GROMACS .gro file of C-alpha atoms in nm:
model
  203
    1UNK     CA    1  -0.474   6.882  12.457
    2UNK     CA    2  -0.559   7.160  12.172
    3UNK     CA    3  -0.916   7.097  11.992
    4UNK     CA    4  -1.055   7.213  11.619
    5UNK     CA    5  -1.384   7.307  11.823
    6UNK     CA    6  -1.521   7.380  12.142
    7UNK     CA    7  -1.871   7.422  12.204
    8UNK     CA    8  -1.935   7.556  12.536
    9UNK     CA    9  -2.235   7.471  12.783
   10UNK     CA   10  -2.487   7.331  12.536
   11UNK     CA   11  -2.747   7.051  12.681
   12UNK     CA   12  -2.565   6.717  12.560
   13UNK     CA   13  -2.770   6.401  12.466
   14UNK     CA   14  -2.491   6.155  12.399
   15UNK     CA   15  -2.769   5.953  12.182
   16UNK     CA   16  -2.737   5.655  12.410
   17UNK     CA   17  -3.042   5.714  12.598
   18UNK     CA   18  -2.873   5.849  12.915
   19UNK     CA   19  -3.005   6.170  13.092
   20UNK     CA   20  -2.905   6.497  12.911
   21UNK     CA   21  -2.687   6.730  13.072
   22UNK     CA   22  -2.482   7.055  13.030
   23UNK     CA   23  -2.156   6.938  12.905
   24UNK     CA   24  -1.878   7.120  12.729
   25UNK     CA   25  -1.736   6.944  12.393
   26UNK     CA   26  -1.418   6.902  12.246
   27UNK     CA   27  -1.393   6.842  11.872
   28UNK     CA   28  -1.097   6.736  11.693
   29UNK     CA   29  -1.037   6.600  11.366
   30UNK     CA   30  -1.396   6.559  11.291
   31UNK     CA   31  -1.432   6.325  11.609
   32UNK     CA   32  -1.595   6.408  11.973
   33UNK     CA   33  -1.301   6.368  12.173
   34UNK     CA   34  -1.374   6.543  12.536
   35UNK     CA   35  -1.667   6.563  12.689
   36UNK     CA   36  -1.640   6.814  13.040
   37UNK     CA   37  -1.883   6.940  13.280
   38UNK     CA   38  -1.576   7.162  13.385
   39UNK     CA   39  -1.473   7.312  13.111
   40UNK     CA   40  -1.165   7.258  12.893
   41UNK     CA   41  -0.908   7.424  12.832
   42UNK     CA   42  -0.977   7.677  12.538
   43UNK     CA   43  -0.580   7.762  12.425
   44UNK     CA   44  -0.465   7.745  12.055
   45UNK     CA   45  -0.859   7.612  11.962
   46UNK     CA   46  -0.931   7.807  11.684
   47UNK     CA   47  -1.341   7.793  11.711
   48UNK     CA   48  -1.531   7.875  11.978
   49UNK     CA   49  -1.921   7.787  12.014
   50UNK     CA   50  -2.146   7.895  12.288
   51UNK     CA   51  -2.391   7.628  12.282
   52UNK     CA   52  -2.593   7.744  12.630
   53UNK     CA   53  -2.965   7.740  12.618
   54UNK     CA   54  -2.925   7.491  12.330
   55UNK     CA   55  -2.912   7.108  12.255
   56UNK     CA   56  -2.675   6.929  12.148
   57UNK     CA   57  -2.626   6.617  12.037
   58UNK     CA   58  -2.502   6.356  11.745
   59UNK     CA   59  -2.632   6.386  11.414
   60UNK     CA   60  -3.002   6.224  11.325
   61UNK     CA   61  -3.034   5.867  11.090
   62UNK     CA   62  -3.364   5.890  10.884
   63UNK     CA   63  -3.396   5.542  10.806
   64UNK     CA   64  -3.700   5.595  10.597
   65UNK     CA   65  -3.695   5.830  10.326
   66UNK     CA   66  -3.768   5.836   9.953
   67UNK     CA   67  -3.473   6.075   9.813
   68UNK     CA   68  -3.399   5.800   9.538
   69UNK     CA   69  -3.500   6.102   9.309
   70UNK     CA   70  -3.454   6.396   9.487
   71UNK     CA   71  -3.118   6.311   9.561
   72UNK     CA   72  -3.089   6.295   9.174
   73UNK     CA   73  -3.107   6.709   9.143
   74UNK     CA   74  -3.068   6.828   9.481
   75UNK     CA   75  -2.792   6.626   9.657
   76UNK     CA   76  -2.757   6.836   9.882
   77UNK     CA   77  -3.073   6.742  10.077
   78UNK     CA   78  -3.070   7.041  10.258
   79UNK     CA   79  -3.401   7.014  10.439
   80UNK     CA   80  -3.316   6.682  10.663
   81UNK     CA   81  -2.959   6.866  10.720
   82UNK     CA   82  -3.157   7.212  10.868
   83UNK     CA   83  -3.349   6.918  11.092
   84UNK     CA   84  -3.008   6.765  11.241
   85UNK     CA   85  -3.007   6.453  11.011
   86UNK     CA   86  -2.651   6.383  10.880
   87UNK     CA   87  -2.745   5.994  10.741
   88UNK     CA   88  -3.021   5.896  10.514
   89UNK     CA   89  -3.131   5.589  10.356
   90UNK     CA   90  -3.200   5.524  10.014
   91UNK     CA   91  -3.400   5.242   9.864
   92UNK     CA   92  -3.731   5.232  10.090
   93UNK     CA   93  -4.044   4.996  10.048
   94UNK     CA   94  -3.903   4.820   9.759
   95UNK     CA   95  -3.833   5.103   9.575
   96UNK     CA   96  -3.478   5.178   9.390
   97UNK     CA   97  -3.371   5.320   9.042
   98UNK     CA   98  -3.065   5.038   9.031
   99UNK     CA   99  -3.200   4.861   8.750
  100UNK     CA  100  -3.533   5.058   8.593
  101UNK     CA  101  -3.562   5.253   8.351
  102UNK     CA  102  -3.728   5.598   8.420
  103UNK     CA  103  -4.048   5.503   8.311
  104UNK     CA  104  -4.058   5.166   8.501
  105UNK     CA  105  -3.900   5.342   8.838
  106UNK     CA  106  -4.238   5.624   8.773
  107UNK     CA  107  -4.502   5.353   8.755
  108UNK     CA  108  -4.313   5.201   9.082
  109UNK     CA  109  -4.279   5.466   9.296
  110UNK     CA  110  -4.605   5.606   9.126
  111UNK     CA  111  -4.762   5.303   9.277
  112UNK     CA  112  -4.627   5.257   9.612
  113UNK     CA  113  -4.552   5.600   9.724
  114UNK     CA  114  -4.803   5.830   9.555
  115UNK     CA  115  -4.499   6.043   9.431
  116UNK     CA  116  -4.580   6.209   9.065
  117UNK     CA  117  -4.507   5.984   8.801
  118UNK     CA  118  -4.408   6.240   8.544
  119UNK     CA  119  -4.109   6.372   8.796
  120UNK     CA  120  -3.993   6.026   8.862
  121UNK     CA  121  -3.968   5.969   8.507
  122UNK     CA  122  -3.798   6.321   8.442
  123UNK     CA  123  -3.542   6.283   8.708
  124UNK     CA  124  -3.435   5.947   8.587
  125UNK     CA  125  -3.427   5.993   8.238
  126UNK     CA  126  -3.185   6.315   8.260
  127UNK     CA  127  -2.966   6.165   8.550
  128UNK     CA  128  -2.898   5.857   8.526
  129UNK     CA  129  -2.589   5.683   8.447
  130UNK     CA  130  -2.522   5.389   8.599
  131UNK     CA  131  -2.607   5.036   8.511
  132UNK     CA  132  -2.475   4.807   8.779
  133UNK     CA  133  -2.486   4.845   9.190
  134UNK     CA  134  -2.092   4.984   9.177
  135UNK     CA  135  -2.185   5.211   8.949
  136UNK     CA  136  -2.459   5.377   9.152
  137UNK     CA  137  -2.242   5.393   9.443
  138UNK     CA  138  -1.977   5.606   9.199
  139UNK     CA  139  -2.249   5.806   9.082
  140UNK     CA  140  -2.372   5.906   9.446
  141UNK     CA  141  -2.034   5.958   9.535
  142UNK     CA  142  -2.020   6.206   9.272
  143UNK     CA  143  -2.229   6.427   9.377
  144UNK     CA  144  -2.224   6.680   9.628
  145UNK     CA  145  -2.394   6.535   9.868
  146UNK     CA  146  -2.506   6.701  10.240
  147UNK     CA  147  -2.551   6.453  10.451
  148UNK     CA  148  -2.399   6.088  10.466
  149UNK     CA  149  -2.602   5.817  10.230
  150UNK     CA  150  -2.668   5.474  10.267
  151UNK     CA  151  -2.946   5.283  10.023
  152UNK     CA  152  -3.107   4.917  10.044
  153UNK     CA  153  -3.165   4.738   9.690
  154UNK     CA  154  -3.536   4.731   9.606
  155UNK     CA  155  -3.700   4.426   9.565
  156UNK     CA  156  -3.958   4.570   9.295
  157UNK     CA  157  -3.619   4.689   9.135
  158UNK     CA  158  -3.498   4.402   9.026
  159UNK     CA  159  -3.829   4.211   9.008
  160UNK     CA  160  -3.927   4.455   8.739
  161UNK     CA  161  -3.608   4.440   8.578
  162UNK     CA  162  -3.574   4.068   8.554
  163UNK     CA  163  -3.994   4.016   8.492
  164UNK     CA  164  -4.109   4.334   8.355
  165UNK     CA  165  -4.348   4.553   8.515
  166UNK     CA  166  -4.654   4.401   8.401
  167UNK     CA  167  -4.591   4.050   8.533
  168UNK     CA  168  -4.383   4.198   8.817
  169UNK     CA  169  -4.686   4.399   8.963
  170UNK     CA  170  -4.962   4.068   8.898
  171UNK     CA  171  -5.023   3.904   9.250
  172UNK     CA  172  -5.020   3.541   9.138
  173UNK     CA  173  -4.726   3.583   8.878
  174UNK     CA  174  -4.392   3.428   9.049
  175UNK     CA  175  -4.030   3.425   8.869
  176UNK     CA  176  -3.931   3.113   8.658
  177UNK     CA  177  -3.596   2.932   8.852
  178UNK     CA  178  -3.381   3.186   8.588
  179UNK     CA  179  -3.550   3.494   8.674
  180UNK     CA  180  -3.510   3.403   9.049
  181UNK     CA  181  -3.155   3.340   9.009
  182UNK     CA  182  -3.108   3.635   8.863
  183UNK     CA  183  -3.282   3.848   9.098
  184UNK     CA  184  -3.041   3.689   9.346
  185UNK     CA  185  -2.733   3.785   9.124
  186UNK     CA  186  -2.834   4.121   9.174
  187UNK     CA  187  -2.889   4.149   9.519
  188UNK     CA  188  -2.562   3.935   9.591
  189UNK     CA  189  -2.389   4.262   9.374
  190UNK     CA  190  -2.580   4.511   9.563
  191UNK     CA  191  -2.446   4.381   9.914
  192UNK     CA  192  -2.116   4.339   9.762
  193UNK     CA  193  -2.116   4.752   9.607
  194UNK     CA  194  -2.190   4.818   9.989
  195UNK     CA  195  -2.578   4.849   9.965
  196UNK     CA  196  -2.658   4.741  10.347
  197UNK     CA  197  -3.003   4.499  10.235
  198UNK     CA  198  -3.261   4.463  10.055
  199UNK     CA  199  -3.606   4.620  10.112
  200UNK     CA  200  -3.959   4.480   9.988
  201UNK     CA  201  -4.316   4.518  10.088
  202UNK     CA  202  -4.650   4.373  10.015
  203UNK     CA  203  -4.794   4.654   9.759
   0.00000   0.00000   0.00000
């Protein structure tokens, strides 16, 4: 069997929990396809890595980020790729740029997350082009993105977009039978685009 890569004698956590050990690694196409405490055989495999004194192990998920912005002017998220994270999620705490404008998504994310109003708005305003869930999805896809992307539809989205932000952000105001059917038009769209929930909190 010829691999793409070998990396050689690195500690490997196979990310199911199981104790780590010193493993050697056979890459191919893309995939983990040998895993050896012997060795493997090295002919025809045109990169070699010696892993020892190292870990190694499957690529991180943040589950919890806010890059619904930053992913806007620097896709390539290099800072959770230099940690080992190859999958982050979009569309935390309630918060997405789906349907708001940019001066609705910085009072939102202004709100919940403490993140600078005036570079929400910004980063919005010269970015966006989408106006529907498939059209996000393209316009991620577009980019050139570093690590894998996955987002959740915020609530406060499309409760600002259906309500508007002032009755959106009241306590006591709730959504007429329309509004709430329409909130669930667009979070019926967002699972269908391939958005993988929806996320809401209580601020």
């Amino acid at each position: 069997m010829t691999y793409d890569t070998i990396i050689r004698g690195g500690r490997w956590f196979d990310g199911t929990g199981a104790a780590s050990a010193v493993r050697t690694i056979g890459i191919r196409g893309g995939h983990v396809v040998a895993i050896s405490a012997d060795g493997l055989d090295e002919a025809g495999c045109p990169q070699m890595l010696d892993a020892a004194g190292h870990w190694v192990l499957p690529g991180m998920l943040d589950i919890h980020t806010h890059y619904d912005v930053e992913v806007l002017g620097g896709p390539a998220l290099a800072e959770s790729l230099r940690h080992g994270v190859t999958t982050v999620m979009l569309g935390s705490c309630s918060l997405s740029t789906i349907h708001v404008d940019g001066t609705q998504a910085g009072d939102l994310f202004g709100r919940v997350e403490a993140i600078p109003r005036a570079h929400v708005i910004a980063a919005v305003e010269e970015h966006k082009t989408w106006r529907s869930c498939e059209e996000y999805v393209d316009a991620l896809e577009g980019l050139p993105l570093g690590p894998n992307v996955a987002a959740f539809i915020g609530h406060s989205d499309m409760r600002t977009a259906v309500m508007g932000l002032d009755r959106a952000t009241r306590r006591r105001e709730r959504p007429s039978r329309g509004e709430q059917a329409e909130m669930e038009r667009m979070l019926a769209e967002a699972l269908a685009a391939g958005f993988v929930g929806m996320s809401s909190m209580q601020l």
